[in-house]
């Protein structure tokens, strides 16, 4: 490429421009397909080969069957199939997800009995009174609740000061997504442990959780991608 002065055509400057083809980033996932049972989770591992630093972004073509979080964790919502895409720049890789019911063949000729999954013990009919009274205690692992008799709730839903919480098997307060096998549904617990209800924005996506005290309060409703003006779908 040459630039010439209009005042003096003898004044010139030149530079060489080299045009090269941009090579798309190569994205690789640790698996190309996975079978999960409703309520299971699985974390995808993505790696990239690129001349520049890129962020991997995950998406699902059918989030009502299999949702995926920003870190690549798949949530098996209900039976069906979905394709998870991991994209970095112009490169991408996919993983086909099949979500099965607990009594379906997993593809290897085996059947899985999920009866080992503990019932969470949440009352079928929502109640107005607290289910437990105690003292909140925080240690190096997290928060737990010491009851008046010195014991603590574990593997159970409890209502404390008007809010629902879930305590894990070790007694510590749960946060984030949990699957309740008794209701065959997903619930979401806020960072402070309180159960989410109504419209919530989680990882940039809109979800609706039953706000009615009808025994299924907090249950994730089916239309996970609806806008706040849309009608709520049936519960998952």
Coordinates of C-alpha atoms in Angstrom, one line a residue:
X1 CA 0.0 0.0 0.0
X2 CA 1.4 3.4 -1.1
X3 CA 0.4 6.9 0.0
X4 CA 1.4 9.8 -2.3
X5 CA 1.4 13.5 -1.4
X6 CA -1.0 15.6 -3.5
X7 CA 1.4 18.6 -3.3
X8 CA 4.5 16.7 -4.4
X9 CA 4.0 13.4 -6.1
X10 CA 7.6 12.6 -5.4
X11 CA 6.8 12.3 -1.7
X12 CA 5.6 8.8 -1.1
X13 CA 5.3 6.3 1.7
X14 CA 4.6 2.6 1.5
X15 CA 3.7 -0.2 3.9
X16 CA 3.1 -3.8 3.4
X17 CA -0.2 -5.3 4.6
X18 CA -0.4 -9.0 5.1
X19 CA -3.8 -10.6 5.1
X20 CA -4.1 -13.9 6.9
X21 CA -7.1 -16.1 7.5
X22 CA -8.3 -16.2 11.1
X23 CA -8.4 -19.7 12.5
X24 CA -11.4 -20.3 14.7
X25 CA -10.8 -21.4 18.3
X26 CA -10.9 -25.2 18.9
X27 CA -13.3 -26.1 21.7
X28 CA -13.3 -29.6 23.2
X29 CA -15.6 -31.2 25.7
X30 CA -14.7 -34.1 28.0
X31 CA -17.9 -36.0 26.7
X32 CA -20.0 -35.8 23.5
X33 CA -23.1 -37.4 25.1
X34 CA -24.3 -38.2 28.6
X35 CA -27.3 -39.9 30.1
X36 CA -28.7 -38.5 33.3
X37 CA -31.7 -39.3 35.5
X38 CA -34.1 -36.5 36.4
X39 CA -32.7 -34.6 39.3
X40 CA -29.0 -35.4 38.6
X41 CA -26.3 -32.9 37.8
X42 CA -23.1 -33.3 35.7
X43 CA -20.3 -30.8 35.2
X44 CA -18.9 -30.5 31.6
X45 CA -15.2 -29.8 31.3
X46 CA -14.3 -27.6 28.3
X47 CA -10.8 -26.8 26.9
X48 CA -9.9 -24.4 24.2
X49 CA -7.0 -23.9 21.7
X50 CA -6.7 -20.4 20.5
X51 CA -4.2 -17.6 19.8
X52 CA -6.2 -15.3 22.2
X53 CA -7.8 -15.7 25.6
X54 CA -11.4 -16.6 25.2
X55 CA -14.3 -17.3 27.6
X56 CA -16.3 -20.4 27.2
X57 CA -20.1 -19.8 27.3
X58 CA -22.6 -22.7 27.7
X59 CA -26.1 -22.8 26.4
X60 CA -28.9 -25.4 26.0
X61 CA -31.3 -25.8 23.1
X62 CA -34.0 -27.2 25.4
X63 CA -33.6 -25.8 28.9
X64 CA -36.9 -27.3 30.1
X65 CA -35.2 -30.7 29.7
X66 CA -31.5 -29.9 30.6
X67 CA -30.4 -26.6 31.8
X68 CA -26.8 -25.5 32.0
X69 CA -25.1 -23.0 34.3
X70 CA -22.3 -20.6 33.5
X71 CA -19.7 -23.0 34.8
X72 CA -20.9 -25.9 32.6
X73 CA -23.0 -27.8 35.2
X74 CA -25.9 -29.6 33.6
X75 CA -29.2 -29.8 35.6
X76 CA -31.4 -32.7 34.5
X77 CA -34.8 -31.1 34.7
X78 CA -37.2 -33.6 33.2
X79 CA -37.2 -36.6 30.7
X80 CA -36.3 -35.7 27.1
X81 CA -33.2 -34.8 25.1
X82 CA -31.2 -31.5 24.8
X83 CA -28.0 -30.4 23.2
X84 CA -25.6 -28.4 25.3
X85 CA -23.2 -26.1 23.3
X86 CA -19.9 -24.8 24.6
X87 CA -18.8 -21.8 22.5
X88 CA -15.6 -19.7 22.6
X89 CA -15.2 -17.1 19.9
X90 CA -16.2 -18.7 16.6
X91 CA -15.4 -22.2 17.8
X92 CA -17.8 -24.6 19.6
X93 CA -18.4 -28.1 20.7
X94 CA -21.7 -29.9 21.7
X95 CA -22.9 -32.6 24.1
X96 CA -26.1 -34.4 23.7
X97 CA -28.0 -34.9 26.9
X98 CA -30.6 -37.6 27.5
X99 CA -32.6 -37.2 30.7
X100 CA -34.3 -40.4 31.8
X101 CA -36.9 -41.3 34.4
X102 CA -35.7 -43.4 37.3
X103 CA -37.2 -46.6 35.9
X104 CA -35.8 -46.2 32.3
X105 CA -32.9 -48.1 30.8
X106 CA -29.8 -45.9 30.9
X107 CA -28.5 -47.2 27.5
X108 CA -26.3 -49.8 29.0
X109 CA -29.0 -52.4 29.6
X110 CA -29.2 -51.4 33.2
X111 CA -32.0 -49.8 35.3
X112 CA -31.3 -47.5 38.2
X113 CA -33.4 -47.6 41.3
X114 CA -33.4 -44.0 42.7
X115 CA -35.3 -45.0 45.8
X116 CA -32.1 -44.4 47.8
X117 CA -32.6 -40.7 47.3
X118 CA -33.8 -39.5 50.7
X119 CA -37.3 -37.9 51.0
X120 CA -36.7 -34.4 52.2
X121 CA -39.5 -34.5 54.7
X122 CA -41.1 -31.3 53.5
X123 CA -44.8 -31.1 54.6
X124 CA -47.2 -31.7 51.7
X125 CA -49.4 -29.0 53.0
X126 CA -47.7 -25.7 53.6
X127 CA -48.0 -24.4 57.1
X128 CA -47.9 -21.0 58.7
X129 CA -46.0 -21.9 61.9
X130 CA -42.3 -22.5 62.1
X131 CA -41.2 -26.1 62.1
X132 CA -38.2 -25.6 64.3
X133 CA -36.8 -23.1 66.8
X134 CA -33.1 -22.8 67.3
X135 CA -29.9 -20.8 67.2
X136 CA -28.1 -20.0 63.9
X137 CA -24.4 -20.9 64.1
X138 CA -21.7 -20.3 61.5
X139 CA -18.4 -22.1 61.4
X140 CA -15.6 -22.7 58.9
X141 CA -17.9 -24.9 56.8
X142 CA -21.1 -22.9 56.8
X143 CA -24.3 -22.2 58.6
X144 CA -26.3 -24.7 60.7
X145 CA -29.1 -24.5 63.2
X146 CA -28.8 -25.8 66.8
X147 CA -32.1 -26.7 68.2
X148 CA -33.1 -26.1 71.8
X149 CA -32.2 -29.7 72.7
X150 CA -28.7 -29.4 71.2
X151 CA -29.5 -31.4 68.0
X152 CA -29.7 -30.0 64.5
X153 CA -32.0 -30.6 61.4
X154 CA -30.5 -32.6 58.6
X155 CA -31.8 -33.8 55.2
X156 CA -35.0 -31.8 55.7
X157 CA -36.9 -28.7 54.9
X158 CA -37.5 -26.4 57.8
X159 CA -39.4 -23.2 58.3
X160 CA -37.5 -20.7 60.4
X161 CA -38.8 -17.2 61.2
X162 CA -41.3 -17.5 58.4
X163 CA -38.8 -18.6 55.7
X164 CA -38.2 -22.1 54.2
X165 CA -34.7 -23.5 54.3
X166 CA -33.1 -26.9 53.3
X167 CA -30.5 -28.5 55.5
X168 CA -28.2 -31.0 53.9
X169 CA -27.3 -34.5 55.2
X170 CA -24.5 -33.0 57.2
X171 CA -26.8 -30.4 58.8
X172 CA -25.4 -27.4 56.9
X173 CA -27.6 -24.9 55.2
X174 CA -28.0 -25.5 51.4
X175 CA -27.8 -22.9 48.7
X176 CA -28.3 -22.9 45.0
X177 CA -30.2 -25.5 43.0
X178 CA -31.6 -28.7 44.7
X179 CA -33.8 -31.4 43.4
X180 CA -36.5 -32.8 45.7
X181 CA -37.3 -36.4 44.7
X182 CA -40.5 -36.4 46.7
X183 CA -41.9 -33.6 44.5
X184 CA -39.8 -34.6 41.4
X185 CA -39.1 -30.9 41.0
X186 CA -36.3 -28.4 41.3
X187 CA -36.1 -25.6 43.9
X188 CA -33.6 -22.7 44.2
X189 CA -32.2 -21.5 47.5
X190 CA -30.8 -17.9 47.6
X191 CA -27.3 -17.2 48.8
X192 CA -28.7 -16.6 52.3
X193 CA -30.5 -20.0 52.2
X194 CA -34.0 -18.8 51.9
X195 CA -36.2 -20.5 49.3
X196 CA -36.8 -18.5 46.1
X197 CA -40.4 -17.8 45.1
X198 CA -41.9 -15.8 42.2
X199 CA -39.8 -14.5 39.3
X200 CA -36.0 -14.8 39.8
X201 CA -33.0 -13.9 37.6
X202 CA -30.4 -16.6 38.0
X203 CA -27.2 -16.6 35.9
X204 CA -28.9 -14.0 33.6
X205 CA -32.0 -16.1 33.0
X206 CA -35.6 -15.7 34.2
X207 CA -37.2 -18.5 36.2
X208 CA -40.5 -18.7 38.0
X209 CA -41.1 -20.5 41.3
X210 CA -44.5 -21.2 42.7
X211 CA -45.2 -18.4 45.3
X212 CA -48.5 -19.9 46.6
X213 CA -48.6 -21.7 49.9
X214 CA -50.3 -24.8 48.5
X215 CA -47.9 -27.5 49.5
X216 CA -45.6 -27.0 46.5
X217 CA -44.4 -23.5 47.3
X218 CA -41.0 -22.8 45.7
X219 CA -41.4 -25.4 43.0
X220 CA -39.9 -24.5 39.6
X221 CA -42.5 -24.0 36.9
X222 CA -42.0 -25.4 33.4
X223 CA -41.6 -22.2 31.3
X224 CA -38.0 -21.4 32.4
X225 CA -37.4 -18.9 29.6
X226 CA -40.6 -16.9 29.8
X227 CA -40.6 -13.2 30.2
X228 CA -42.1 -11.6 33.3
X229 CA -45.3 -10.8 31.4
X230 CA -45.9 -14.4 30.2
X231 CA -48.4 -16.7 31.8
X232 CA -46.8 -19.2 34.1
X233 CA -46.6 -22.8 32.8
X234 CA -47.3 -26.0 34.5
X235 CA -45.0 -27.1 37.3
X236 CA -42.1 -29.4 36.3

